[in-house]
Short mmCIF file of N, CA and C and ligand atoms in Angstrom, two decimals:
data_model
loop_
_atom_site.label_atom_id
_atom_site.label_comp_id
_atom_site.label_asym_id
_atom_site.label_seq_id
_atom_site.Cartn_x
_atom_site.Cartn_y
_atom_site.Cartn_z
N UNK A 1 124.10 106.01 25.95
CA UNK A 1 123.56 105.35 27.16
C UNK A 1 122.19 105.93 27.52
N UNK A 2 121.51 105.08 27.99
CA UNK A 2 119.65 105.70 28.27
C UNK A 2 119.22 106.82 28.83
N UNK A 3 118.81 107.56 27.50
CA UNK A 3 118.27 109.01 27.94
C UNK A 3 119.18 109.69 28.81
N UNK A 4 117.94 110.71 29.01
CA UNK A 4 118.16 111.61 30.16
C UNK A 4 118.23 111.12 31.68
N UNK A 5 119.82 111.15 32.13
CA UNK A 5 120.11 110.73 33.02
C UNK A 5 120.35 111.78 34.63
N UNK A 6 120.66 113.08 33.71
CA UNK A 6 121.56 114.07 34.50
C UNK A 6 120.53 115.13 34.43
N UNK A 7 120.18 115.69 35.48
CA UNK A 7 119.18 116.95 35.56
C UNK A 7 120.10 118.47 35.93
N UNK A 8 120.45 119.24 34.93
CA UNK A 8 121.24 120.22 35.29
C UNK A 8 120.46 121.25 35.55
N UNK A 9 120.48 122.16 36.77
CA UNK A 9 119.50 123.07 37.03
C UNK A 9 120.20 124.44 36.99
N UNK A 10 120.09 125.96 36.41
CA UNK A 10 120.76 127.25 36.98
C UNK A 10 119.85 128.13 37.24
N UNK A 11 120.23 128.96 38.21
CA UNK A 11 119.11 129.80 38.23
C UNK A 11 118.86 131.08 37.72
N UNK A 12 119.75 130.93 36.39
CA UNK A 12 119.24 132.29 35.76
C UNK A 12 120.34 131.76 34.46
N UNK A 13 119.38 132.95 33.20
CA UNK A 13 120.34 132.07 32.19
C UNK A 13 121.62 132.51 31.94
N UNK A 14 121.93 133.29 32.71
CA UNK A 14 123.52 134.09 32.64
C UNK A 14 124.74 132.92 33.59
N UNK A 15 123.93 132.34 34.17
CA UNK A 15 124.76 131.23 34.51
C UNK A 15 125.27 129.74 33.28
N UNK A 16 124.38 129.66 32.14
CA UNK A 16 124.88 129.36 31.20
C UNK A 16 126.17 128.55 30.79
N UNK A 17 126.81 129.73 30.35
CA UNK A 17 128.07 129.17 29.75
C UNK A 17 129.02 128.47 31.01
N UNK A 18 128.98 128.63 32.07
CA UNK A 18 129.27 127.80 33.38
C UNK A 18 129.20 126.56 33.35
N UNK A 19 127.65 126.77 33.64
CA UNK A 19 127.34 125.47 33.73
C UNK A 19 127.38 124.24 32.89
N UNK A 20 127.17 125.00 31.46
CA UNK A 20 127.72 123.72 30.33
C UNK A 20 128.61 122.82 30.56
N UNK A 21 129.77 123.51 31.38
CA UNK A 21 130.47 122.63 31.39
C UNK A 21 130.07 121.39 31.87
N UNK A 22 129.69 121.41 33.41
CA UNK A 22 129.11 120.25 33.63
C UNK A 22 128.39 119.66 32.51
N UNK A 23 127.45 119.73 31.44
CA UNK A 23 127.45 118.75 30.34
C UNK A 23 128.06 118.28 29.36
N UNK A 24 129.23 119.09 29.47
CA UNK A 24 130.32 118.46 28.79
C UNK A 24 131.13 117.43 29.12
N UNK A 25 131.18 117.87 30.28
CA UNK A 25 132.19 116.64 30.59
C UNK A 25 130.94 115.16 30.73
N UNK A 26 129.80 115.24 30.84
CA UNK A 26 128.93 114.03 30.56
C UNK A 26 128.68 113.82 29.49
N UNK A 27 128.92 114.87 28.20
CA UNK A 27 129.07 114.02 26.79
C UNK A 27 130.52 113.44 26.17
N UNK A 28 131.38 113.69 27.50
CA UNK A 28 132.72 112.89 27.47
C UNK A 28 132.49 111.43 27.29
N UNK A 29 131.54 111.40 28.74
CA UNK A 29 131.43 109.65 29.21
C UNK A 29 130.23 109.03 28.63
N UNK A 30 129.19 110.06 27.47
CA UNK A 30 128.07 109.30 27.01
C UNK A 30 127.01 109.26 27.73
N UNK A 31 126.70 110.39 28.63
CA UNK A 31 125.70 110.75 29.47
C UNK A 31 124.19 111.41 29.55
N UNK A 32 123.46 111.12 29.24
CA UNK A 32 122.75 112.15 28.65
C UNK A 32 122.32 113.07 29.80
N UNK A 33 122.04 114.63 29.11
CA UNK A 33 121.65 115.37 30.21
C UNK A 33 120.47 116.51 29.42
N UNK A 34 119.62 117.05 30.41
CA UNK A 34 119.04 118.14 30.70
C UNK A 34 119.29 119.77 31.18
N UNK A 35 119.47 120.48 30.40
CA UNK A 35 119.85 121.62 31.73
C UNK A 35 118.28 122.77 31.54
N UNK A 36 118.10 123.10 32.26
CA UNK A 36 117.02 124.16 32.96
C UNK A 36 116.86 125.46 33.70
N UNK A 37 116.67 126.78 33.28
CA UNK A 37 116.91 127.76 34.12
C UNK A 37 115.60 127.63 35.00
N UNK A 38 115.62 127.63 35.93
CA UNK A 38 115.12 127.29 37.29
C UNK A 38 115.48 127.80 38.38
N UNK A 39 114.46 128.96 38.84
CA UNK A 39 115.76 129.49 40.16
C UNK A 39 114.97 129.61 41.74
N UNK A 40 115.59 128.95 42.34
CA UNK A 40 114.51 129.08 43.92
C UNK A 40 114.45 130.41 44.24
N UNK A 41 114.17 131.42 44.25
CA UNK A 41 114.08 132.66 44.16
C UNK A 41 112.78 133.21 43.56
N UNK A 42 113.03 133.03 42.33
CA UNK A 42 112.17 133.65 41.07
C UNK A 42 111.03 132.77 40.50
N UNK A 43 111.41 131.81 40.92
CA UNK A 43 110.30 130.79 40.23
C UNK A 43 109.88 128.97 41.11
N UNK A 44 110.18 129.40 42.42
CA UNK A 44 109.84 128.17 43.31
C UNK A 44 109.19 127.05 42.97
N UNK A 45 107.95 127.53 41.89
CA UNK A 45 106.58 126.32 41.74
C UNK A 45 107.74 125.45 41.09
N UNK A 46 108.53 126.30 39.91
CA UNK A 46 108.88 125.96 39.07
C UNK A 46 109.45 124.57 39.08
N UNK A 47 110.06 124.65 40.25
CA UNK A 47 111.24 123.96 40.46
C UNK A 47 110.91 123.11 41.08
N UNK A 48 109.83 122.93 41.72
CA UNK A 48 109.40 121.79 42.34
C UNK A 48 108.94 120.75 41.57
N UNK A 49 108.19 121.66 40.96
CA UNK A 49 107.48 120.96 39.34
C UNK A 49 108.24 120.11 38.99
N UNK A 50 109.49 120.54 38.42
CA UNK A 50 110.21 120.03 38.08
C UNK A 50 111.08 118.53 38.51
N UNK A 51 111.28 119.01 40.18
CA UNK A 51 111.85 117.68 40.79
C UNK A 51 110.93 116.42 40.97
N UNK A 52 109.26 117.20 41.15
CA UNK A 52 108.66 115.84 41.14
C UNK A 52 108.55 115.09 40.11
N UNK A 53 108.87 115.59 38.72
CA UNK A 53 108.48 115.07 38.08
C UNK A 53 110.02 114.58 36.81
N UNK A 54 110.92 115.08 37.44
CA UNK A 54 112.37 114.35 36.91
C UNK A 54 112.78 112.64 37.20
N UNK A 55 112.22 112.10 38.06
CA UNK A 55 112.41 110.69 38.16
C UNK A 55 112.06 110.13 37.22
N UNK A 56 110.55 110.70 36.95
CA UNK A 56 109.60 109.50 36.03
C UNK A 56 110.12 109.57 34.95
N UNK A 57 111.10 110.76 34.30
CA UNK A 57 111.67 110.58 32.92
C UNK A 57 113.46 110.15 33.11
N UNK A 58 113.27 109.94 34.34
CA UNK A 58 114.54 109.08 34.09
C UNK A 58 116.13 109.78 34.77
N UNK A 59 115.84 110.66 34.95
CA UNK A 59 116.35 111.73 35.77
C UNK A 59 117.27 110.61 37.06
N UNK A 60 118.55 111.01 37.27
CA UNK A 60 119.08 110.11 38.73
C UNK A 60 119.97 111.02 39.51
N UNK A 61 120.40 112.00 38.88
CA UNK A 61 121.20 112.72 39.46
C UNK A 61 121.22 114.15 39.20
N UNK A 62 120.93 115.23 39.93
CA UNK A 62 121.02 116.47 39.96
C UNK A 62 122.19 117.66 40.01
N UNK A 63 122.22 118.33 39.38
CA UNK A 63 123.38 119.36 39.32
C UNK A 63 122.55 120.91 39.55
N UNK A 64 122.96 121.66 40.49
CA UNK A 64 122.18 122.67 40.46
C UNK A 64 123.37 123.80 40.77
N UNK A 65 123.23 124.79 39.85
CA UNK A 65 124.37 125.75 40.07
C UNK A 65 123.73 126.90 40.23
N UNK A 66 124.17 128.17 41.12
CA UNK A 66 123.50 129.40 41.23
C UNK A 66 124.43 130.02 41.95
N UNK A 67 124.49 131.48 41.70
CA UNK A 67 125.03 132.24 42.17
C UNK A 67 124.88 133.22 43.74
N UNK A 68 125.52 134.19 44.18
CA UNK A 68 125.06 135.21 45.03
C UNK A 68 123.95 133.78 46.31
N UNK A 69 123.29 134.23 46.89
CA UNK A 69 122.79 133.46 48.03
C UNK A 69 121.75 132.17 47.35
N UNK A 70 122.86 131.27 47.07
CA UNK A 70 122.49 130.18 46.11
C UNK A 70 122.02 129.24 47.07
N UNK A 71 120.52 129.35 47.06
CA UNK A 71 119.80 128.21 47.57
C UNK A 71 119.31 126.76 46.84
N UNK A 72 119.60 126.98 45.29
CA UNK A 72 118.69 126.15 44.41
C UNK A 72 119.40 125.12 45.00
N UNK A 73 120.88 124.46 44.96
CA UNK A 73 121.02 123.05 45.32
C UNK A 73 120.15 122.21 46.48
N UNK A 74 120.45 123.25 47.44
CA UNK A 74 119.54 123.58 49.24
C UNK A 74 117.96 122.87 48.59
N UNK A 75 117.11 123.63 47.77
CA UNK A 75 115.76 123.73 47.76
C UNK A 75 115.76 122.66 46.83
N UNK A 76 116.60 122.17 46.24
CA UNK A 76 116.65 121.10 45.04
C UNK A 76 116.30 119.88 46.57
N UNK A 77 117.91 119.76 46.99
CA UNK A 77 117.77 118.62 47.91
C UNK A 77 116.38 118.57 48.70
N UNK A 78 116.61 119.77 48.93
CA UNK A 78 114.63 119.32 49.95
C UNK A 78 113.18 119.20 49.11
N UNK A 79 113.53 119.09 48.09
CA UNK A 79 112.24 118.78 47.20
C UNK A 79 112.43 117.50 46.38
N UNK A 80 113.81 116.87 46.65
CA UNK A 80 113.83 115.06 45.61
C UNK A 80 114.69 114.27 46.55
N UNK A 81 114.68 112.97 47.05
CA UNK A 81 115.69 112.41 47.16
C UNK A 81 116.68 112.21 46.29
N UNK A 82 116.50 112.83 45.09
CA UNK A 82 117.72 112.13 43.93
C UNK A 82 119.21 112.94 44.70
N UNK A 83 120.22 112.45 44.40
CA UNK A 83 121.64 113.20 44.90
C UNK A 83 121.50 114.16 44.52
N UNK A 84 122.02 115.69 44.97
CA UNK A 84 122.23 117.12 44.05
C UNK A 84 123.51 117.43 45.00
N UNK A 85 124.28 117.47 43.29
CA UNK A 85 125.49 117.98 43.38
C UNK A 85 125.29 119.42 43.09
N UNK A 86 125.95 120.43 44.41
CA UNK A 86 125.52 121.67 43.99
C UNK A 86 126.72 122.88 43.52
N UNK A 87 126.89 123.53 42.63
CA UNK A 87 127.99 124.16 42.03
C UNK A 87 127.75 125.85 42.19
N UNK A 88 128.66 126.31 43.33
CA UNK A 88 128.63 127.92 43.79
C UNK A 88 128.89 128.84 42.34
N UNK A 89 128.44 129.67 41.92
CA UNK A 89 128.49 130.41 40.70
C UNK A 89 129.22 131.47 41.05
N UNK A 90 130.17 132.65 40.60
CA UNK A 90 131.03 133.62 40.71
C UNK A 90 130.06 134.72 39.92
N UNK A 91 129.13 134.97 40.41
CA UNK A 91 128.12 136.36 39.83
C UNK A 91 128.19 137.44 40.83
N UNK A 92 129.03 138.44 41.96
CA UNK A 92 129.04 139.03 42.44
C UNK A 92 129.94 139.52 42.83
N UNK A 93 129.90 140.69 43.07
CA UNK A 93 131.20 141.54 43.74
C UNK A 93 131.97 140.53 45.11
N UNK A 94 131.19 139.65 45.40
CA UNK A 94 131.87 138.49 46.36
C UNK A 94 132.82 137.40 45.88
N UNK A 95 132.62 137.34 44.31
CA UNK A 95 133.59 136.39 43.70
C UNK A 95 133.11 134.99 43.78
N UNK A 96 131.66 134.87 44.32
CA UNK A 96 131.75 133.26 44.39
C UNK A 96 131.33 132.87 46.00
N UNK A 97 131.98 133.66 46.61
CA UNK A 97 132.28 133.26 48.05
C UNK A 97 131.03 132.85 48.81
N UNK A 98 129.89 134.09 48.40
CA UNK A 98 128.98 134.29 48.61
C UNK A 98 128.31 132.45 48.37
N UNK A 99 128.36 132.34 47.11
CA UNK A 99 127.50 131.41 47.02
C UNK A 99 128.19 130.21 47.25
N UNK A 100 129.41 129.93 47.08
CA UNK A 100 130.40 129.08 47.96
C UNK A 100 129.59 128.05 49.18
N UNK A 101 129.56 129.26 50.29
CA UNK A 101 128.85 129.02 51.74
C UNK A 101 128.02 128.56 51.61
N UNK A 102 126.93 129.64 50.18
CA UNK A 102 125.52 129.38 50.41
C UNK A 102 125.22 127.86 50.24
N UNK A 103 125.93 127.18 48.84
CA UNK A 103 125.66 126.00 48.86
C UNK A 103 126.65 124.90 50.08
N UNK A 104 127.45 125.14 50.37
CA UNK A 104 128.50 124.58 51.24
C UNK A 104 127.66 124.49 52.69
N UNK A 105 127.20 125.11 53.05
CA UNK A 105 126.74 125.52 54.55
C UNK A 105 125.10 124.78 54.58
N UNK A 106 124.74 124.08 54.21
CA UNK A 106 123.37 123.18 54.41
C UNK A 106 123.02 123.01 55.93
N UNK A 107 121.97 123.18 56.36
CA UNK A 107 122.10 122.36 57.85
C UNK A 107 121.54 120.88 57.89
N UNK A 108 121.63 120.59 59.12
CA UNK A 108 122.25 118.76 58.93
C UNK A 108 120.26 117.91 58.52
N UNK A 109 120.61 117.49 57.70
CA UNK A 109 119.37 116.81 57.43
C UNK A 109 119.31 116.70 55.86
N UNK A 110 119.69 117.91 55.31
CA UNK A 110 119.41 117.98 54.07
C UNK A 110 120.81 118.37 53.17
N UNK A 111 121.27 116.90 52.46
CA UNK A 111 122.69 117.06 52.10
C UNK A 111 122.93 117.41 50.68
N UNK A 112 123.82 118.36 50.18
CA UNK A 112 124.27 118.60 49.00
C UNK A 112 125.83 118.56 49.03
N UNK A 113 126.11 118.27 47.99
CA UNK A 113 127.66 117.87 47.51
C UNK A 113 128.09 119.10 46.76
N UNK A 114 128.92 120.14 47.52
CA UNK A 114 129.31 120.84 47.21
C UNK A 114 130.38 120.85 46.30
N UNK A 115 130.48 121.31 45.25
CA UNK A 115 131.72 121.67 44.10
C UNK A 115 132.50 123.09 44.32
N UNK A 116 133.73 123.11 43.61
CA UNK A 116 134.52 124.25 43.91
C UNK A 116 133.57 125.28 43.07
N UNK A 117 133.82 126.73 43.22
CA UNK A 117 133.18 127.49 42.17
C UNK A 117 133.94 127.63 40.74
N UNK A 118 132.34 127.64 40.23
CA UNK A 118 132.96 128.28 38.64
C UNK A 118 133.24 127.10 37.75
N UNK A 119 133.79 127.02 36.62
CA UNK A 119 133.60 125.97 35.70
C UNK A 119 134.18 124.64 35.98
N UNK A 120 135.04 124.86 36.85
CA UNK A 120 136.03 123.44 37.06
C UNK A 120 134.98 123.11 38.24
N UNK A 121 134.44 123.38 39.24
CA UNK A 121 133.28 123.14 39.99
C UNK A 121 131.97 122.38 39.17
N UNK A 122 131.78 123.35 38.05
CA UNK A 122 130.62 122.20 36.87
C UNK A 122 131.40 121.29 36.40
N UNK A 123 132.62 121.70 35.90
CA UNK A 123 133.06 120.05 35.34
C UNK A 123 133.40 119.17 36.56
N UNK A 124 133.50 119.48 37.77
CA UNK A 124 133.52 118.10 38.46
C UNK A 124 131.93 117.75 38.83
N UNK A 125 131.17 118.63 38.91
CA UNK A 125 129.83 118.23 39.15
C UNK A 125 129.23 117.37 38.17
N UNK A 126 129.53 117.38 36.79
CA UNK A 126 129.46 116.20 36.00
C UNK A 126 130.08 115.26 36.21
N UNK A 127 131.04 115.63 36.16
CA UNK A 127 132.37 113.64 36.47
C UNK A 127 131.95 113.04 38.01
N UNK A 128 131.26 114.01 38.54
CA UNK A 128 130.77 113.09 40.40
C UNK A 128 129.67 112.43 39.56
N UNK A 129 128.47 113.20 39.00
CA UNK A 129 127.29 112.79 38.63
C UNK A 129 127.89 110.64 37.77
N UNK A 130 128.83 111.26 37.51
CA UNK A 130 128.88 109.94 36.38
C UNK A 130 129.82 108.72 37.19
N UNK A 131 130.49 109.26 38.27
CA UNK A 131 130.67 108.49 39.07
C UNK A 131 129.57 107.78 39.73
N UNK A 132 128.68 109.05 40.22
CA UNK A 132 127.42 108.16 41.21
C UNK A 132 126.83 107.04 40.28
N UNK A 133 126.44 107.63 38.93
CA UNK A 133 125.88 106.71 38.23
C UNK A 133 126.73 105.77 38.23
N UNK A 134 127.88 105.04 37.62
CA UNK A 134 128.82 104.01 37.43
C UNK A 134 128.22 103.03 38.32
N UNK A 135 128.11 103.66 39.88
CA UNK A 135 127.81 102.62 40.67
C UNK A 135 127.01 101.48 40.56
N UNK A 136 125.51 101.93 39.70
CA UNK A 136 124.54 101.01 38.93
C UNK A 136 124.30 101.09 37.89
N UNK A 137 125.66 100.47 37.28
CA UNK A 137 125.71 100.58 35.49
C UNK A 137 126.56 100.55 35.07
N UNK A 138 127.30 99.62 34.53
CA UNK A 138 128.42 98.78 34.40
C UNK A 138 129.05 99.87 32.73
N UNK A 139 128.54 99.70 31.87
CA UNK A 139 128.98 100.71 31.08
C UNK A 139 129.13 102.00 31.38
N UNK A 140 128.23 102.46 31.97
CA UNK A 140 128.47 104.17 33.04
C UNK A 140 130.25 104.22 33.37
N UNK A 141 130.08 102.58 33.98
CA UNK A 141 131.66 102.51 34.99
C UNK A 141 132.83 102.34 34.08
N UNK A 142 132.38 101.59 32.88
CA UNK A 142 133.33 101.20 31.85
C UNK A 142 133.79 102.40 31.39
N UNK A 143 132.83 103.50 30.38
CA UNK A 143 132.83 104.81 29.74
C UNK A 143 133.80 105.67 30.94
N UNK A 144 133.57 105.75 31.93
CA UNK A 144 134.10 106.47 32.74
C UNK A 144 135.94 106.06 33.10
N UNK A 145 136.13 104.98 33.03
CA UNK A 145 137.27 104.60 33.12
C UNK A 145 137.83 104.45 31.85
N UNK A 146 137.60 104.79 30.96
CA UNK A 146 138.18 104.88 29.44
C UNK A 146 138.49 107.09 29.58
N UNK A 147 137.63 107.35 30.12
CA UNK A 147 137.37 108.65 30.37
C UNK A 147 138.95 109.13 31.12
N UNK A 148 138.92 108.35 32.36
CA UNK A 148 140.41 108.88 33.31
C UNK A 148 141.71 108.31 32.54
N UNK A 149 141.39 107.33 31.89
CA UNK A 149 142.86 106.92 31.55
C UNK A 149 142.90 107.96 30.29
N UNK A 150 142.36 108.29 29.73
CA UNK A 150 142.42 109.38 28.59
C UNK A 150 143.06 110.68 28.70
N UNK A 151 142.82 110.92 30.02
CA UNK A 151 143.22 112.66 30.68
C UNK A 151 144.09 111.86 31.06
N UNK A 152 144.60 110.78 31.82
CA UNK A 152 145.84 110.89 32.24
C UNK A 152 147.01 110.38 31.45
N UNK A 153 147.08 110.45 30.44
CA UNK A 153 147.50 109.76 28.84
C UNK A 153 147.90 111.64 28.72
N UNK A 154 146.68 111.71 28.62
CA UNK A 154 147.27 113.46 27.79
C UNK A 154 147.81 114.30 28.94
N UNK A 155 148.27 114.23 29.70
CA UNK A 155 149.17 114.56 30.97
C UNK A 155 150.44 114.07 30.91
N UNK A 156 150.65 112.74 30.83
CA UNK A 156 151.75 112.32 30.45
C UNK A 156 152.40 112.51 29.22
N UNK A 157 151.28 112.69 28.14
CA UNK A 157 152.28 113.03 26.47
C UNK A 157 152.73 114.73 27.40
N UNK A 158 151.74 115.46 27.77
CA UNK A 158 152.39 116.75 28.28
C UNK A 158 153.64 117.19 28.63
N UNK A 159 153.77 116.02 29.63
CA UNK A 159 155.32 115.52 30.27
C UNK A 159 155.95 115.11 29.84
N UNK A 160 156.15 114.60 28.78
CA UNK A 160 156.76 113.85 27.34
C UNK A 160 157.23 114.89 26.53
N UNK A 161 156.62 115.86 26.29
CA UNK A 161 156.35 116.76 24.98
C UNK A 161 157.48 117.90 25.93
N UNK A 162 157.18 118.45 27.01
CA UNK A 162 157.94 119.28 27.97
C UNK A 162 159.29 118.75 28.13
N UNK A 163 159.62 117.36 28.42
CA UNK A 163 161.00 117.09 28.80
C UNK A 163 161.79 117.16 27.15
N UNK A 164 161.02 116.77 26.63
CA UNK A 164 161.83 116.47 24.91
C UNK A 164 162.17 118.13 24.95
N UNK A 165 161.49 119.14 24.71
CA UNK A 165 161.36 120.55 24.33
C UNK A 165 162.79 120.89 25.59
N UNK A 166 162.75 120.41 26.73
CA UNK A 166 164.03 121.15 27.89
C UNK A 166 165.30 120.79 26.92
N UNK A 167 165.22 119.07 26.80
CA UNK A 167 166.09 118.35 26.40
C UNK A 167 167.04 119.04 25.36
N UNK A 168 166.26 119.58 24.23
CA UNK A 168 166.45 120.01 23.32
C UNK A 168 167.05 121.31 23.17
N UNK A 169 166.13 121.96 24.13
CA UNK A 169 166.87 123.65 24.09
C UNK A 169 168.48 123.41 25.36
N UNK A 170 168.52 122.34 26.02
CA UNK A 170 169.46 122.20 27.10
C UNK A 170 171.19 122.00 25.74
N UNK A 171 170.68 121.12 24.80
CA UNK A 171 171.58 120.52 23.75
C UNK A 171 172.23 121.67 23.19
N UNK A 172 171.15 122.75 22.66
CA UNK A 172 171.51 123.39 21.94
C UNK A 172 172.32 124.74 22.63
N UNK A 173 172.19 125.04 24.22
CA UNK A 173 172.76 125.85 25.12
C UNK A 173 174.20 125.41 24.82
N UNK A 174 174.45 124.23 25.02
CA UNK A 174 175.37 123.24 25.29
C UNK A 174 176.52 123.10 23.84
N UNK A 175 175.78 123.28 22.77
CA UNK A 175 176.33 123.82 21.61
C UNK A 175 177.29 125.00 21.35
N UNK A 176 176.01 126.24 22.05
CA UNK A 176 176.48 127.50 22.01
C UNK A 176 177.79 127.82 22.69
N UNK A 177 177.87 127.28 24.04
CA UNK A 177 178.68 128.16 24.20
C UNK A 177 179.40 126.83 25.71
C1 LIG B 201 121.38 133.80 40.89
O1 LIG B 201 121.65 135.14 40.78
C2 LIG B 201 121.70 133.21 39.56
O2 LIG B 201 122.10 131.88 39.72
C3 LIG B 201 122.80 134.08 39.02
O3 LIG B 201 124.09 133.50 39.23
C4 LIG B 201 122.67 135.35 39.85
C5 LIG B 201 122.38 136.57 39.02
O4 LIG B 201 121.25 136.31 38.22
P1 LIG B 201 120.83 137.31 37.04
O5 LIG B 201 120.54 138.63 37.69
O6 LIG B 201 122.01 137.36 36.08
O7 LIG B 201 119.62 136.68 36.40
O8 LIG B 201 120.05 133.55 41.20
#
């Protein structure tokens, strides 16, 4: 599906293997993405740079993950109208918490879509991203609903696979004794 759709931002590259996830789960649904170490902290121009100039290549939706007093989603939203979904990172003796708030706690004007922390936080920050998209883009919406019935297919063989396995060891109790 067309280009680069998904702008993934972290602010340092130790946030990394995290954040992938969020592009994984968008090369689930056929998404294309970007990711970028970029950190409002360390490199401000950087990042601005960046947002002004993510539309024109096609860019629609933002993911920005950071740790400890994680402003990048914050400084993302106030530098693009594009959506930024923002994902709290677990880099501190705080566990997360820290940056939890930091992205969670916005004041009113400037909105980010907070994710849980840590990888299941990036993988939903992708599956929102591909939701928002769906909205204008009928294959986005298609890919994506081939996407849920898939996980919930392999949930149910789960439940399938679990009751056979009780079933079985219940028979053979039932044998014994
Ligand atoms: C944040 O500080 C980053 O997002 C990272 O989670 C944390 C620590 O960064 P490094 O010291 O590992 O570069 O800005």
């Amino acid at each position: 599906m067309a280009g680069i759709q998904v702008g993934i931002l972290m602010g340092s590259a130790s946030d990394r293997p995290v954040m992938e996830e969020a592009g994984k789960a968008l090369d689930e649904i056929g998404i294309g993405w970007e990711i970028r170490v970029l950190s409002a902290h360390r490199t401000p121009g950087a990042v601005r740079k960046y947002l002004r100039e993510a539309p024109g290549r096609g860019v629609r939706v933002v993911i920005a993950g950071a740790g400890m007093a994680a402003h990048l989603a914050g400084v993302s939203a106030a530098e693009t109208d594009l959506p930024v979904i923002g994902v709290p990172l677990n880099s501190s003796p705080l566990g997360g918490l820290d940056s939890l708030l930091s992205t969670a706690q916005m004041p009113p004007g400037i909105p980010v879509a907070a994710m849980g922390i840590g990888p299941a936080g990036a993988r939903n920050a992708g599956l929102l991203a591909a939701r928002i998209l769906a909205l204008g883009d009928s294959r986005v919406a298609r890919a994506y609903r081939r996407f849920a019935e898939g996980q919930s297919a392999s949930v149910l063989a789960a439940d399938r696979a679990l009751q056979k396995e009780r079933a079985a060891s219940k028979k053979r109790a039932s044998r014994r004794g």
